[in-house]
mmCIF file of C-alpha atoms and ligand atoms in Angstrom:
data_model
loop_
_atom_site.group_PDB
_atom_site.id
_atom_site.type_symbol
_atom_site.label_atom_id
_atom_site.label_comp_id
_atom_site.label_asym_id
_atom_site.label_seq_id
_atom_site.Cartn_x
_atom_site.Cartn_y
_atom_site.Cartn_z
ATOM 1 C CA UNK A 249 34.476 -24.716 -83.483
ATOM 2 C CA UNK A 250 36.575 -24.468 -86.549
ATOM 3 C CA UNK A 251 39.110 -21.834 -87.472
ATOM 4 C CA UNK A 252 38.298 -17.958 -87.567
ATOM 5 C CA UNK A 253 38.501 -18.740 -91.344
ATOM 6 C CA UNK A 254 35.474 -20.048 -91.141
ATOM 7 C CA UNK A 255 33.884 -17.417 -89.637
ATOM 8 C CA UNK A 256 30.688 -14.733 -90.257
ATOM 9 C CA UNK A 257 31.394 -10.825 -89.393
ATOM 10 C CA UNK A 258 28.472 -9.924 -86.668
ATOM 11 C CA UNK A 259 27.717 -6.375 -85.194
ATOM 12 C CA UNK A 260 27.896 -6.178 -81.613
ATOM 13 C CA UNK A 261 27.355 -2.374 -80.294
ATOM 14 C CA UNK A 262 29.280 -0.222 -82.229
ATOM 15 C CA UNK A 263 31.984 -3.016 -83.624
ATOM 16 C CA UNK A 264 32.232 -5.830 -85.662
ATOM 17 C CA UNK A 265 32.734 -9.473 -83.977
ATOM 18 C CA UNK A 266 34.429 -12.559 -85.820
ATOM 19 C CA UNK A 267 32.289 -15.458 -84.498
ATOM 20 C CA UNK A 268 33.417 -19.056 -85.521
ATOM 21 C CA UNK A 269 30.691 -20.918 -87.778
ATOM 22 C CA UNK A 270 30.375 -24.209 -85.850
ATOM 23 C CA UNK A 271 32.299 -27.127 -87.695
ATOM 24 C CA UNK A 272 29.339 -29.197 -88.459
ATOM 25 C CA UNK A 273 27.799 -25.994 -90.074
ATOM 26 C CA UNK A 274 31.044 -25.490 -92.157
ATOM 27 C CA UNK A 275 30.015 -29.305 -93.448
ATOM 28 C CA UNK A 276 26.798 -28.100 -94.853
ATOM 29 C CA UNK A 277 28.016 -25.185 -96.987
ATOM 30 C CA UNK A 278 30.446 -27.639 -98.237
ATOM 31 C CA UNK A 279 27.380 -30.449 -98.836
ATOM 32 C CA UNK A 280 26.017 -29.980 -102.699
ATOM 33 C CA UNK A 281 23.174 -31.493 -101.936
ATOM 34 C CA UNK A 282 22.616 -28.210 -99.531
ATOM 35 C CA UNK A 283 21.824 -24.687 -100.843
ATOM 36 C CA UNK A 284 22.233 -21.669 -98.715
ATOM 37 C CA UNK A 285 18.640 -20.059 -98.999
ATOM 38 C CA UNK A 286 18.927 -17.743 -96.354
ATOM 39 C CA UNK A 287 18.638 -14.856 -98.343
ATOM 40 C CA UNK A 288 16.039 -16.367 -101.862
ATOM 41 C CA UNK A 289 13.446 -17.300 -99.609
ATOM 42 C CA UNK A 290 12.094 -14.309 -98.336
ATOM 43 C CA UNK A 291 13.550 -11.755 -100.842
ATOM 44 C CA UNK A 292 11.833 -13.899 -104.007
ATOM 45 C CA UNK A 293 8.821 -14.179 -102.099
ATOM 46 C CA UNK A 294 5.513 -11.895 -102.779
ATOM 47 C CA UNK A 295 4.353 -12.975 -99.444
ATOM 48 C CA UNK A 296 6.687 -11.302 -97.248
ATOM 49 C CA UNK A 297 7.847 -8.287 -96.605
ATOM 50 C CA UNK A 298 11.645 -8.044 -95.198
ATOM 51 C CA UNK A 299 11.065 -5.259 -93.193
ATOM 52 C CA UNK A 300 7.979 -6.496 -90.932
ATOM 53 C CA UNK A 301 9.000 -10.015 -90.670
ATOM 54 C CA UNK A 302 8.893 -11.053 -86.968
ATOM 55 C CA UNK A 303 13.052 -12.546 -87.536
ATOM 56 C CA UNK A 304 14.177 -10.572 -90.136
ATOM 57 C CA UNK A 305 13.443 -7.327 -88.592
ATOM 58 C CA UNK A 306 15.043 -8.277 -85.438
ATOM 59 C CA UNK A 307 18.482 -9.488 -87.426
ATOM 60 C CA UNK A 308 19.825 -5.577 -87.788
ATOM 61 C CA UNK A 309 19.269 -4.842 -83.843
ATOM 62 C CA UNK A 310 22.529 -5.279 -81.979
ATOM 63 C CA UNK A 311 22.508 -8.343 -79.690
ATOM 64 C CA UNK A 312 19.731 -10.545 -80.972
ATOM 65 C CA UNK A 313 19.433 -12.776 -83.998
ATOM 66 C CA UNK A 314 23.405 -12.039 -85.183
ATOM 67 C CA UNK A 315 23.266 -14.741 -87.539
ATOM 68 C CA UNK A 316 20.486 -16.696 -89.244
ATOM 69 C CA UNK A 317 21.778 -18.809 -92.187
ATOM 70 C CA UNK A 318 19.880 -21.608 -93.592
ATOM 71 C CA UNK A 319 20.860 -24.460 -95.738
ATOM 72 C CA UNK A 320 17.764 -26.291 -97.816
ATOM 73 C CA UNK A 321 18.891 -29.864 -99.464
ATOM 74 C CA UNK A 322 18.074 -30.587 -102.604
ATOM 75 C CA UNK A 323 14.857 -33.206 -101.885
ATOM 76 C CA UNK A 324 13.039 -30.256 -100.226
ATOM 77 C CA UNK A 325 12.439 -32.064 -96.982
ATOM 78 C CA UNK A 326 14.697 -30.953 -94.539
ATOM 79 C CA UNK A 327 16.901 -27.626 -93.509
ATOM 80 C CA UNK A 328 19.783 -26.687 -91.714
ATOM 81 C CA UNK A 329 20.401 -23.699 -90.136
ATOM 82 C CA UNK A 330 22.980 -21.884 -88.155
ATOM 83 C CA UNK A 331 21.486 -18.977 -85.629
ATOM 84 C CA UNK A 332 23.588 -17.406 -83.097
ATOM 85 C CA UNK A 333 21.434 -15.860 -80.465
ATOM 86 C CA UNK A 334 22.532 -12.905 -79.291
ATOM 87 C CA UNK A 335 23.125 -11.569 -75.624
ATOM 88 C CA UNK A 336 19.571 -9.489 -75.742
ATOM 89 C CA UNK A 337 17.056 -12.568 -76.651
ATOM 90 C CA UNK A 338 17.264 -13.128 -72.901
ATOM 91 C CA UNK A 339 14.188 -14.794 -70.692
ATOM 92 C CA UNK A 340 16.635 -15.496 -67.252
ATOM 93 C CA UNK A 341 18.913 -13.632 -67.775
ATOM 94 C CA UNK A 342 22.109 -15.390 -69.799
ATOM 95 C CA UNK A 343 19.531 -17.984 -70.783
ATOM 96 C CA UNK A 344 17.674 -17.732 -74.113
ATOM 97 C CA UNK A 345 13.879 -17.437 -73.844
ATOM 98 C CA UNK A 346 12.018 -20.196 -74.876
ATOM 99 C CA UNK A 347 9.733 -18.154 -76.976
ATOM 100 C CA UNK A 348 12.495 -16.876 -78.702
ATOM 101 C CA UNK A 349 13.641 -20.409 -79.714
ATOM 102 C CA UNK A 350 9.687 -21.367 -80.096
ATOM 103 C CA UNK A 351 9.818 -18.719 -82.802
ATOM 104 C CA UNK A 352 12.998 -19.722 -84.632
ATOM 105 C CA UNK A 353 11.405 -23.571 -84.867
ATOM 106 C CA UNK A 354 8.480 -21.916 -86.203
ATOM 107 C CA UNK A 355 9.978 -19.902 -88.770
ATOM 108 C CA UNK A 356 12.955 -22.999 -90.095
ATOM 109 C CA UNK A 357 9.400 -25.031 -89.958
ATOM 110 C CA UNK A 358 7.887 -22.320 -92.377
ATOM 111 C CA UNK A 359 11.563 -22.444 -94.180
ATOM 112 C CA UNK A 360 11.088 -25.877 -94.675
ATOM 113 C CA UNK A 361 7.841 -25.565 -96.376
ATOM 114 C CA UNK A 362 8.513 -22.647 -98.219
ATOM 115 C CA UNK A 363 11.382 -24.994 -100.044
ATOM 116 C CA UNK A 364 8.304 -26.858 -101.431
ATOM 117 C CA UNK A 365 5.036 -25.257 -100.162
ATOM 118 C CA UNK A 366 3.899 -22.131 -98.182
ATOM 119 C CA UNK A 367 1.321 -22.733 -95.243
ATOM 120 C CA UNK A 368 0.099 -21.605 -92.024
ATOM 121 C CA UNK A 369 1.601 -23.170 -88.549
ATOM 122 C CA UNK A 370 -1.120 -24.597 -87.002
ATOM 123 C CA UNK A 371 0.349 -26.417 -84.147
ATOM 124 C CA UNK A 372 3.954 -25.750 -82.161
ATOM 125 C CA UNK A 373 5.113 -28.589 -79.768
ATOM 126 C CA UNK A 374 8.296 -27.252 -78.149
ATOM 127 C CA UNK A 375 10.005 -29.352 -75.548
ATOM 128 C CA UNK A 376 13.069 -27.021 -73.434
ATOM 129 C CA UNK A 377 15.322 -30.027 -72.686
ATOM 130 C CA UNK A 378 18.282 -27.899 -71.241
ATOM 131 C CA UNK A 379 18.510 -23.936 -70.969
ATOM 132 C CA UNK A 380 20.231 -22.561 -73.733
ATOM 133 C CA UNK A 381 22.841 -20.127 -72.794
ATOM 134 C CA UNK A 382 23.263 -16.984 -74.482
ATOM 135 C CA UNK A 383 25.848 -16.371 -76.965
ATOM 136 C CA UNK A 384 25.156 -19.662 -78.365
ATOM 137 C CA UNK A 385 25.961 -20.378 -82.274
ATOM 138 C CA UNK A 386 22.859 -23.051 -81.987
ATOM 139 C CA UNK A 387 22.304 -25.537 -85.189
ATOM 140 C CA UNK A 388 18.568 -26.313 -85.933
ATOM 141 C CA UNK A 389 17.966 -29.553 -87.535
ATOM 142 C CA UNK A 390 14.454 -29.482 -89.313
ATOM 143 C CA UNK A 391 13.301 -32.370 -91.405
ATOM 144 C CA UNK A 392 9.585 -33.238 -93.303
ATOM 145 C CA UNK A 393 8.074 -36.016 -91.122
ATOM 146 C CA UNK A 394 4.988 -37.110 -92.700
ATOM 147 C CA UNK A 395 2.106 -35.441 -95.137
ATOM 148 C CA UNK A 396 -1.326 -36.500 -94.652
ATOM 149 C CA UNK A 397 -3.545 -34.749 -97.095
ATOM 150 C CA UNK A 398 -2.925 -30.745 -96.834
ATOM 151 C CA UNK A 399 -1.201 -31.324 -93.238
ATOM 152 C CA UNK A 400 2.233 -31.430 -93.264
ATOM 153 C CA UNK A 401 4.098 -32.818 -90.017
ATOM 154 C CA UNK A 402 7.735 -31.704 -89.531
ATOM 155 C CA UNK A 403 10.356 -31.944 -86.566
ATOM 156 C CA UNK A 404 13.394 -29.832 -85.127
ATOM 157 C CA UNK A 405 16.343 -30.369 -83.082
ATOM 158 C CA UNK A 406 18.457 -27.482 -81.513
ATOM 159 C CA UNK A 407 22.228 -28.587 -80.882
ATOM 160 C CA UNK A 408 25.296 -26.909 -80.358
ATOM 161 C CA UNK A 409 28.220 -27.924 -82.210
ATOM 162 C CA UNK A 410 29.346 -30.521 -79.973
ATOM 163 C CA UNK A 411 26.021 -32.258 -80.554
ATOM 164 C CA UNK A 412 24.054 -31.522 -76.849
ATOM 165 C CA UNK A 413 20.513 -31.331 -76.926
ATOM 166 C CA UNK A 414 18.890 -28.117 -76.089
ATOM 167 C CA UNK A 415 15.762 -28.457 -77.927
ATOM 168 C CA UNK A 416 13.000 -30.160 -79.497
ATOM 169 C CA UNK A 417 10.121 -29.147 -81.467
ATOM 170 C CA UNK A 418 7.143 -30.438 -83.771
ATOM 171 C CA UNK A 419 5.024 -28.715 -85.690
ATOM 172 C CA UNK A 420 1.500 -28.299 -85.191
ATOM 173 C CA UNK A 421 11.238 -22.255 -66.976
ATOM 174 C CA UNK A 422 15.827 -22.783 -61.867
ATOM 175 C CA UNK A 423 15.092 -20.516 -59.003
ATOM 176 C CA UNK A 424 14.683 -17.159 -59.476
ATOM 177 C CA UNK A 425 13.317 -13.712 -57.889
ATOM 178 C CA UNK A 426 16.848 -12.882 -56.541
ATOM 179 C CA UNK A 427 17.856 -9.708 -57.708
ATOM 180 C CA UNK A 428 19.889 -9.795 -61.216
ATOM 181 C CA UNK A 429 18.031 -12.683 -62.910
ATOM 182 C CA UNK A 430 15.856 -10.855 -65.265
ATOM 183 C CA UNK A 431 17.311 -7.837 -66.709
ATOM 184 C CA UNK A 432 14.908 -5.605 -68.707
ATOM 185 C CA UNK A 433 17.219 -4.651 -70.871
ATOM 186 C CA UNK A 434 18.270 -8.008 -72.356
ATOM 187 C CA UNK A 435 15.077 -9.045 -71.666
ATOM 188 C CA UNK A 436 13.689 -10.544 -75.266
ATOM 189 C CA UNK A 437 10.078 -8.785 -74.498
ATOM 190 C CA UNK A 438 10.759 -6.297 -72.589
ATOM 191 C CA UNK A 439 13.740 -4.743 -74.773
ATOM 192 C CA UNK A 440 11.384 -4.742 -77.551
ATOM 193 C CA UNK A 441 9.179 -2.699 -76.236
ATOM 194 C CA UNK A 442 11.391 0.495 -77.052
ATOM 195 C CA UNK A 443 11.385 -0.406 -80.907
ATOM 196 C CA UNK A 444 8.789 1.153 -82.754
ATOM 197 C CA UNK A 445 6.684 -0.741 -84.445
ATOM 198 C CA UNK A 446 6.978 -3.970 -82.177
ATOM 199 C CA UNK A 447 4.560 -4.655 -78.988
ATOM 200 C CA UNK A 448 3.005 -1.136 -79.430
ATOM 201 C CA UNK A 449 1.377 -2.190 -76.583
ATOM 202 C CA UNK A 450 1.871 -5.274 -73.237
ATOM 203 C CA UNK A 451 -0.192 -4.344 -70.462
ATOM 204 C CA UNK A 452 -0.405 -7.024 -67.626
ATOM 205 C CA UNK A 453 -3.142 -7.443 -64.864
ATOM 206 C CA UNK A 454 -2.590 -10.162 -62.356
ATOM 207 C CA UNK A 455 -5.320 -11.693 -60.682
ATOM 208 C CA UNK A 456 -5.371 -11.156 -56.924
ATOM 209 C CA UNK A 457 -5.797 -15.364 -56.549
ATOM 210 C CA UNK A 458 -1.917 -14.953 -57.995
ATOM 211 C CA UNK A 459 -3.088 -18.124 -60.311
ATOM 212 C CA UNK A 460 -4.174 -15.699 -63.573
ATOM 213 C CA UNK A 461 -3.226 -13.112 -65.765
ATOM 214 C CA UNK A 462 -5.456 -10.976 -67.918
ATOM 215 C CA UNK A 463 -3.026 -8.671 -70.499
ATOM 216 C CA UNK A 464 -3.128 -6.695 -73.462
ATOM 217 C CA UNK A 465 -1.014 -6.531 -76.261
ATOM 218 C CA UNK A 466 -1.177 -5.047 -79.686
ATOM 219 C CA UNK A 467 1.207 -6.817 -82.268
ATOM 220 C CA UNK A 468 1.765 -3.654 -84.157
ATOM 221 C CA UNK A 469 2.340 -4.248 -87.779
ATOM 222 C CA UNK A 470 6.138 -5.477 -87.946
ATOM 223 C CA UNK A 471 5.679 -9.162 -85.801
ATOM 224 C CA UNK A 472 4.418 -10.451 -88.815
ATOM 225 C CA UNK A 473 5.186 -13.626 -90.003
ATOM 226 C CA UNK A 474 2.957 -13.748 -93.319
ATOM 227 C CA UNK A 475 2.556 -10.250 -94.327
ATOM 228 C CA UNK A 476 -0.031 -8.198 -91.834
ATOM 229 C CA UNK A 477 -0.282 -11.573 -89.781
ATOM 230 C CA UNK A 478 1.353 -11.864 -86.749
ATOM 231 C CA UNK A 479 4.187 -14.356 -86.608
ATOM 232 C CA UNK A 480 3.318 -17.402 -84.769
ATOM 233 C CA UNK A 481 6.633 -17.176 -82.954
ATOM 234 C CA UNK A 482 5.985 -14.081 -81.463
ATOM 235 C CA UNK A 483 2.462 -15.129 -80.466
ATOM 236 C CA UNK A 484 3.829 -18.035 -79.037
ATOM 237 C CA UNK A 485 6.486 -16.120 -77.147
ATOM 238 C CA UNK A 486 4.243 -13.791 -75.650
ATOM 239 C CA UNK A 487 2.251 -16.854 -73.812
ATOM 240 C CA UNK A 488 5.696 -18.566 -72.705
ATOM 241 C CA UNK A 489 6.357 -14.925 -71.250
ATOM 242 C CA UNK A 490 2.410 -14.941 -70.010
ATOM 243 C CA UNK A 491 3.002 -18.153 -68.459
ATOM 244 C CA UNK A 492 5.964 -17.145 -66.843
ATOM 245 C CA UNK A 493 4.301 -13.633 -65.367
ATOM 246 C CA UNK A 494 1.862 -16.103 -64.276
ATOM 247 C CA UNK A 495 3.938 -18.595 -62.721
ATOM 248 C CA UNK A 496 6.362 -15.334 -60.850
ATOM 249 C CA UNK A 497 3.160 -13.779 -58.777
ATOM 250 C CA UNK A 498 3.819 -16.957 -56.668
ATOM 251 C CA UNK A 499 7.011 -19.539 -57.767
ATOM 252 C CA UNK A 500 9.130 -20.063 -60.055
ATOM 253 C CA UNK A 501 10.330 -22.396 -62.860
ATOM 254 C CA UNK A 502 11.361 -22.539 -66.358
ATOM 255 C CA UNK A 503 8.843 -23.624 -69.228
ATOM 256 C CA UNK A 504 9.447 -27.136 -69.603
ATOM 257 C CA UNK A 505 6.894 -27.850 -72.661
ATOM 258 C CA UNK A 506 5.037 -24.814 -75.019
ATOM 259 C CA UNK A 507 2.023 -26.014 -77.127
ATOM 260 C CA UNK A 508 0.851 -24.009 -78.944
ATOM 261 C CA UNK A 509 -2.399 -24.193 -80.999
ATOM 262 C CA UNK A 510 -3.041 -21.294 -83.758
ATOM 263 C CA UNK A 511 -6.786 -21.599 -84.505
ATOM 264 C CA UNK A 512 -6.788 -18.733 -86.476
ATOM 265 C CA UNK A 513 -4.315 -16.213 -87.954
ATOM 266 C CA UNK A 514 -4.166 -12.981 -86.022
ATOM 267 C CA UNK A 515 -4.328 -10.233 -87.693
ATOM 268 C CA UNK A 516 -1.317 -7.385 -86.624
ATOM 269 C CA UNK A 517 -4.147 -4.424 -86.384
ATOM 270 C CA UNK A 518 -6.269 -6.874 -83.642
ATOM 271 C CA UNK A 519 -6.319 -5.620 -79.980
ATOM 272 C CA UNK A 520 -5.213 -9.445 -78.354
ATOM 273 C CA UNK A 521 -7.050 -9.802 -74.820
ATOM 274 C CA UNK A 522 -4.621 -12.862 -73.577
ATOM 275 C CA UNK A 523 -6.004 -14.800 -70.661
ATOM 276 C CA UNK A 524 -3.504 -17.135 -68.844
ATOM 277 C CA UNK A 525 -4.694 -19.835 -65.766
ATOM 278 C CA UNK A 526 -2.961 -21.734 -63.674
ATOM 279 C CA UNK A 527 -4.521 -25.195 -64.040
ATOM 280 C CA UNK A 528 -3.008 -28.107 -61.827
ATOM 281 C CA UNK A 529 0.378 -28.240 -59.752
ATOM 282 C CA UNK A 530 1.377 -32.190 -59.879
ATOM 283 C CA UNK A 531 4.539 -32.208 -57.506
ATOM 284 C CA UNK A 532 7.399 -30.094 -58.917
ATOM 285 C CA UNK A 533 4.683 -30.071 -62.145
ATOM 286 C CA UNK A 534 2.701 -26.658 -63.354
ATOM 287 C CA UNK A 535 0.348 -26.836 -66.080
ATOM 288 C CA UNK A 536 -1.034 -23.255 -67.382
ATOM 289 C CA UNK A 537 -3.190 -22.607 -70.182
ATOM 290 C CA UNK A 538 -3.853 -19.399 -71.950
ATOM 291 C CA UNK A 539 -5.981 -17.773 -74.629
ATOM 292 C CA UNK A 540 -5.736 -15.612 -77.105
ATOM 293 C CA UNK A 541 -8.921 -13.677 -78.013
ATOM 294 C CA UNK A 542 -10.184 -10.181 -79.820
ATOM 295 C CA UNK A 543 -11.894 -7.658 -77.431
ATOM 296 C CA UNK A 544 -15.514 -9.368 -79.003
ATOM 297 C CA UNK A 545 -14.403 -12.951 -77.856
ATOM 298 C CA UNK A 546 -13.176 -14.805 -80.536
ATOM 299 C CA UNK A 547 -9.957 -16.621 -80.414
ATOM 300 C CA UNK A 548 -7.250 -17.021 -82.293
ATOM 301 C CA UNK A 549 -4.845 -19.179 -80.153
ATOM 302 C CA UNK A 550 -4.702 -21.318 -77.122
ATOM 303 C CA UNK A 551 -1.664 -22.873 -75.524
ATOM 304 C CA UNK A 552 -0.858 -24.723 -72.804
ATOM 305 C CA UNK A 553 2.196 -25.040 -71.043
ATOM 306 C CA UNK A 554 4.022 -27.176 -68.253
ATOM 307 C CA UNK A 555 6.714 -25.123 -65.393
ATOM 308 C CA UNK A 556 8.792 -27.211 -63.630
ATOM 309 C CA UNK A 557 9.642 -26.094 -60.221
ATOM 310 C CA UNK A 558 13.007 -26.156 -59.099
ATOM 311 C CA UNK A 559 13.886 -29.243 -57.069
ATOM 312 C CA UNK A 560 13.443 -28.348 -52.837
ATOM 313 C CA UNK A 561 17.238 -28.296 -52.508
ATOM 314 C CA UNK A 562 17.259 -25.507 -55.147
HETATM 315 C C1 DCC B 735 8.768 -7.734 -64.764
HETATM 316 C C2 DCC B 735 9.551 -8.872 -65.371
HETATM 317 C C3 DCC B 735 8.735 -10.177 -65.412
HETATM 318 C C4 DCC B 735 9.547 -11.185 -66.081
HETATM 319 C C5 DCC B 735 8.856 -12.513 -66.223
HETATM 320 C C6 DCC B 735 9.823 -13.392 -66.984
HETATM 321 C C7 DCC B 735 9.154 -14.566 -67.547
HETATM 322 C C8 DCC B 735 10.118 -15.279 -68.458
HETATM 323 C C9 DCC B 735 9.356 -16.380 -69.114
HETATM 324 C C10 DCC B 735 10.256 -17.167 -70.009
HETATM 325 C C11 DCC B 735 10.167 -18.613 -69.672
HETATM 326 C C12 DCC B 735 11.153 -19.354 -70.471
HETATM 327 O O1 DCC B 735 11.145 -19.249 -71.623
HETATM 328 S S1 DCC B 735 12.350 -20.340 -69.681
HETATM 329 C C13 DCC B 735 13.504 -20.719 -70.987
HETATM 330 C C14 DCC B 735 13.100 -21.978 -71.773
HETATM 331 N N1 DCC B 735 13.182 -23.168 -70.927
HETATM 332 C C15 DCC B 735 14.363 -23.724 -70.576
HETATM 333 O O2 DCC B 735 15.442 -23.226 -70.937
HETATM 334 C C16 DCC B 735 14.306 -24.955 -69.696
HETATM 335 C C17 DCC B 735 15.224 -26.027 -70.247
HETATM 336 N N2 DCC B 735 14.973 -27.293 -69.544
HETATM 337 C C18 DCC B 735 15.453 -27.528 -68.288
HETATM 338 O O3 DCC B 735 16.238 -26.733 -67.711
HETATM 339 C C19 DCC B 735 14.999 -28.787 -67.613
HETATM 340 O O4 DCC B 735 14.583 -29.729 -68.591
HETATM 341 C C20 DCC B 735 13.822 -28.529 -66.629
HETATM 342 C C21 DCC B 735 14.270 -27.500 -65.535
HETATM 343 C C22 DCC B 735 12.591 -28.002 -67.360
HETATM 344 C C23 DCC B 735 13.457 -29.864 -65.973
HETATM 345 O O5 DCC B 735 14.646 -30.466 -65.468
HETATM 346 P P1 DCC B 735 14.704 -31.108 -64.004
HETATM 347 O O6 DCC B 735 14.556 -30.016 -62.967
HETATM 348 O O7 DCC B 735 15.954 -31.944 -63.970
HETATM 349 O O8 DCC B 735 13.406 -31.994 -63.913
HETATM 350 P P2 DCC B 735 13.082 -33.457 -64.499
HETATM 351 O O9 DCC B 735 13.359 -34.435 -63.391
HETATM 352 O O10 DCC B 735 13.714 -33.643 -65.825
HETATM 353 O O11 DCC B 735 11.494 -33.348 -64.758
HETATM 354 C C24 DCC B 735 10.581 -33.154 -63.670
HETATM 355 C C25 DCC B 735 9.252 -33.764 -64.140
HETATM 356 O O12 DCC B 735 8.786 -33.036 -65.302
HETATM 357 C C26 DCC B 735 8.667 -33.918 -66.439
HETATM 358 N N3 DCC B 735 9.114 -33.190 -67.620
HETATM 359 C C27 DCC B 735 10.286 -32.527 -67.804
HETATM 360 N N4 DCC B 735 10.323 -31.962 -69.022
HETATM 361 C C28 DCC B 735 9.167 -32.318 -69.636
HETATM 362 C C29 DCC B 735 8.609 -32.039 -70.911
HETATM 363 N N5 DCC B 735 9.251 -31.274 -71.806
HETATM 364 N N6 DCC B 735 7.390 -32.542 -71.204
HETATM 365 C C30 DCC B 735 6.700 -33.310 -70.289
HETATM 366 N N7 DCC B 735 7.164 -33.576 -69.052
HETATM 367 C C31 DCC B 735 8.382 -33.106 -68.732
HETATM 368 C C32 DCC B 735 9.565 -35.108 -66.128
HETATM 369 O O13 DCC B 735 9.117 -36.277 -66.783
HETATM 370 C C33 DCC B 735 9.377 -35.238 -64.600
HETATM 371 O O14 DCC B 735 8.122 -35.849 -64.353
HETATM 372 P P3 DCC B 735 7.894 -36.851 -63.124
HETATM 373 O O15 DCC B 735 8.828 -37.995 -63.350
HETATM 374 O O16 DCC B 735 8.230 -36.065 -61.863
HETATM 375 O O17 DCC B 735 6.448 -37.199 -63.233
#
């Protein structure tokens, strides 16, 4: 980290908190070929509306996204972006949910674009290479890969300052059940659920066979990413969270991989009927699947994920 001159103001509880900006970040805002567009982006834009967006209306609550900067270069084709996830984004707890990094790779994807075009994600790769702890002032890397007619293909990296892999992502789960792992409370679903306006609704049925999940969840009207549409983060973070209320009838793991395919964009008034299955266990390997459907059957997302099971001395 570099010195507290370098540093953002950040409200934790009731008082302010100095946090370092990580030194490679503090090379950025010095880079001319950079421009900090954390704030034109959205505000210029007719598209979104501050106040419902999936991130930005999560930035004033106390403990989750405390900063979210983002640096554009000048070609258009890649961003860099400083987010410091708070203590309350939590999946295990002191570990940051993947969903909740799934959604920041979806929106610096969409910040990427937005630079040059606006679009619709229509496929999230996410690979969780090591947990992500908490507390973390995490750099996200996102560059333009390739265009092929209207697609446009882009990658991220998560780091930490010293340069450690966390995670990757494209575009288009350790042991646990002890007591103390998940609290609600800093729990990135769960401690949403007391903010109006965001899951007005995330009812869960497990099936007795302890391999599927049939739930309920209405978006409410401020997940959206594009205005009255819910974000594809928070879609995708509500089937890593599926998964995992999948995966905890029986065992336990951590979401290794999160595809995620949008097929259609949801719309924040729909009633989402989300189906998750346990499809194969390969060793220490657990593949799910899940979709996401209206109550009349037609569906706007499926995903797939892989659980890795803690190693037998775990
Ligand atoms: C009421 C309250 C309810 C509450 C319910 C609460 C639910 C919370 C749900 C949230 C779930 C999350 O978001 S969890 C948070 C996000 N995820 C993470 O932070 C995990 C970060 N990643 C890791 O810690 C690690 O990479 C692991 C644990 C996933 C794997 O590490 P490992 O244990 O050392 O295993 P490793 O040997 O690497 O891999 C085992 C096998 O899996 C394969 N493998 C590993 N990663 C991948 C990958 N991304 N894609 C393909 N394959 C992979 C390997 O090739 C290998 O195959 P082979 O050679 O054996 O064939």
């Amino acid at each position: 980290m570099s010195e507290v001159s370098n540093a953002v103001e950040t409200q934790n509880g009731n008082s302010k908190e100095i946090l370092a900006i990580p030194s490679k970040f503090d090379t950025i805002q010095k880079d001319a070929s950079y421009q900090n567009i954390s704030t034109d982006v959205l505000v210029d834009s007719n598209v979104f509306d501050v106040t419902k967006h999936y991130i930005h209306s999560l930035a004033d609550i106390n403990g989750k996204y405390e900063q979210f900067f983002v640096y554009g270069d000048g070609a258009k084709t890649r961003t860099v972006s400083l987010v410091h996830f708070g203590e309350n984004l939590c999946g295990h707890l002191g570990i940051v949910h993947g969903g909740c990094i799934s959604t920041v790779c979806d929106e610096l994807f969409g910040w990427t674009m937005v630079t040059g075009h606006v679009g619709f994600t229509a496929y999230l790769n996410v690979n969780f290479r090591k947990p992500l702890p908490t507390q973390t002032s995490a750099l996200i890397f996102t560059e333009l890969d390739r265009r092929e007619g209207r697609k446009v293909f882009m990658k991220s990296r998560v780091e930490d300052d010293e340069g450690n892999l966390f995670t990757e992502a494209t575009a288009f789960e350790k042991a646990f059940g002890e007591d103390g792992v998940i609290n609600v409370e800093k729990h990135f679903i769960h401690s949403l659920r007391n903010i109006g306006g965001k899951y007005e609704t995330f009812v869960v049925y497990g099936h007795n066979d302890k391999q599927s999940t049939t739930s309920f969840v209405y978006f409410g009207n401020s997940l959206c990413g594009h205005e009255g549409i819910v974000h594809g983060g928070c879609i995708s973070t509500v089937c890593d969270e599926l998964f995992g209320w999948t995966m905890i009838m029986d065992k336990a793991g951590f979401t290794a991989n999160l595809n995620v395919n949008f097929r259609k964009p949801l719309k924040a008034s729909t009633l989402a009927v989300i189906t998750t299955e346990l499809e194969k266990i390969e060793g220490r390997k657990v593949y799910l699947k899940s979709k996401v459907q209206d109550t009349e059957g037609n569906t706007y997302t499926e995903a797939t994920s892989l659980f890795i099971l803690p190693r037998p001395s775990q």
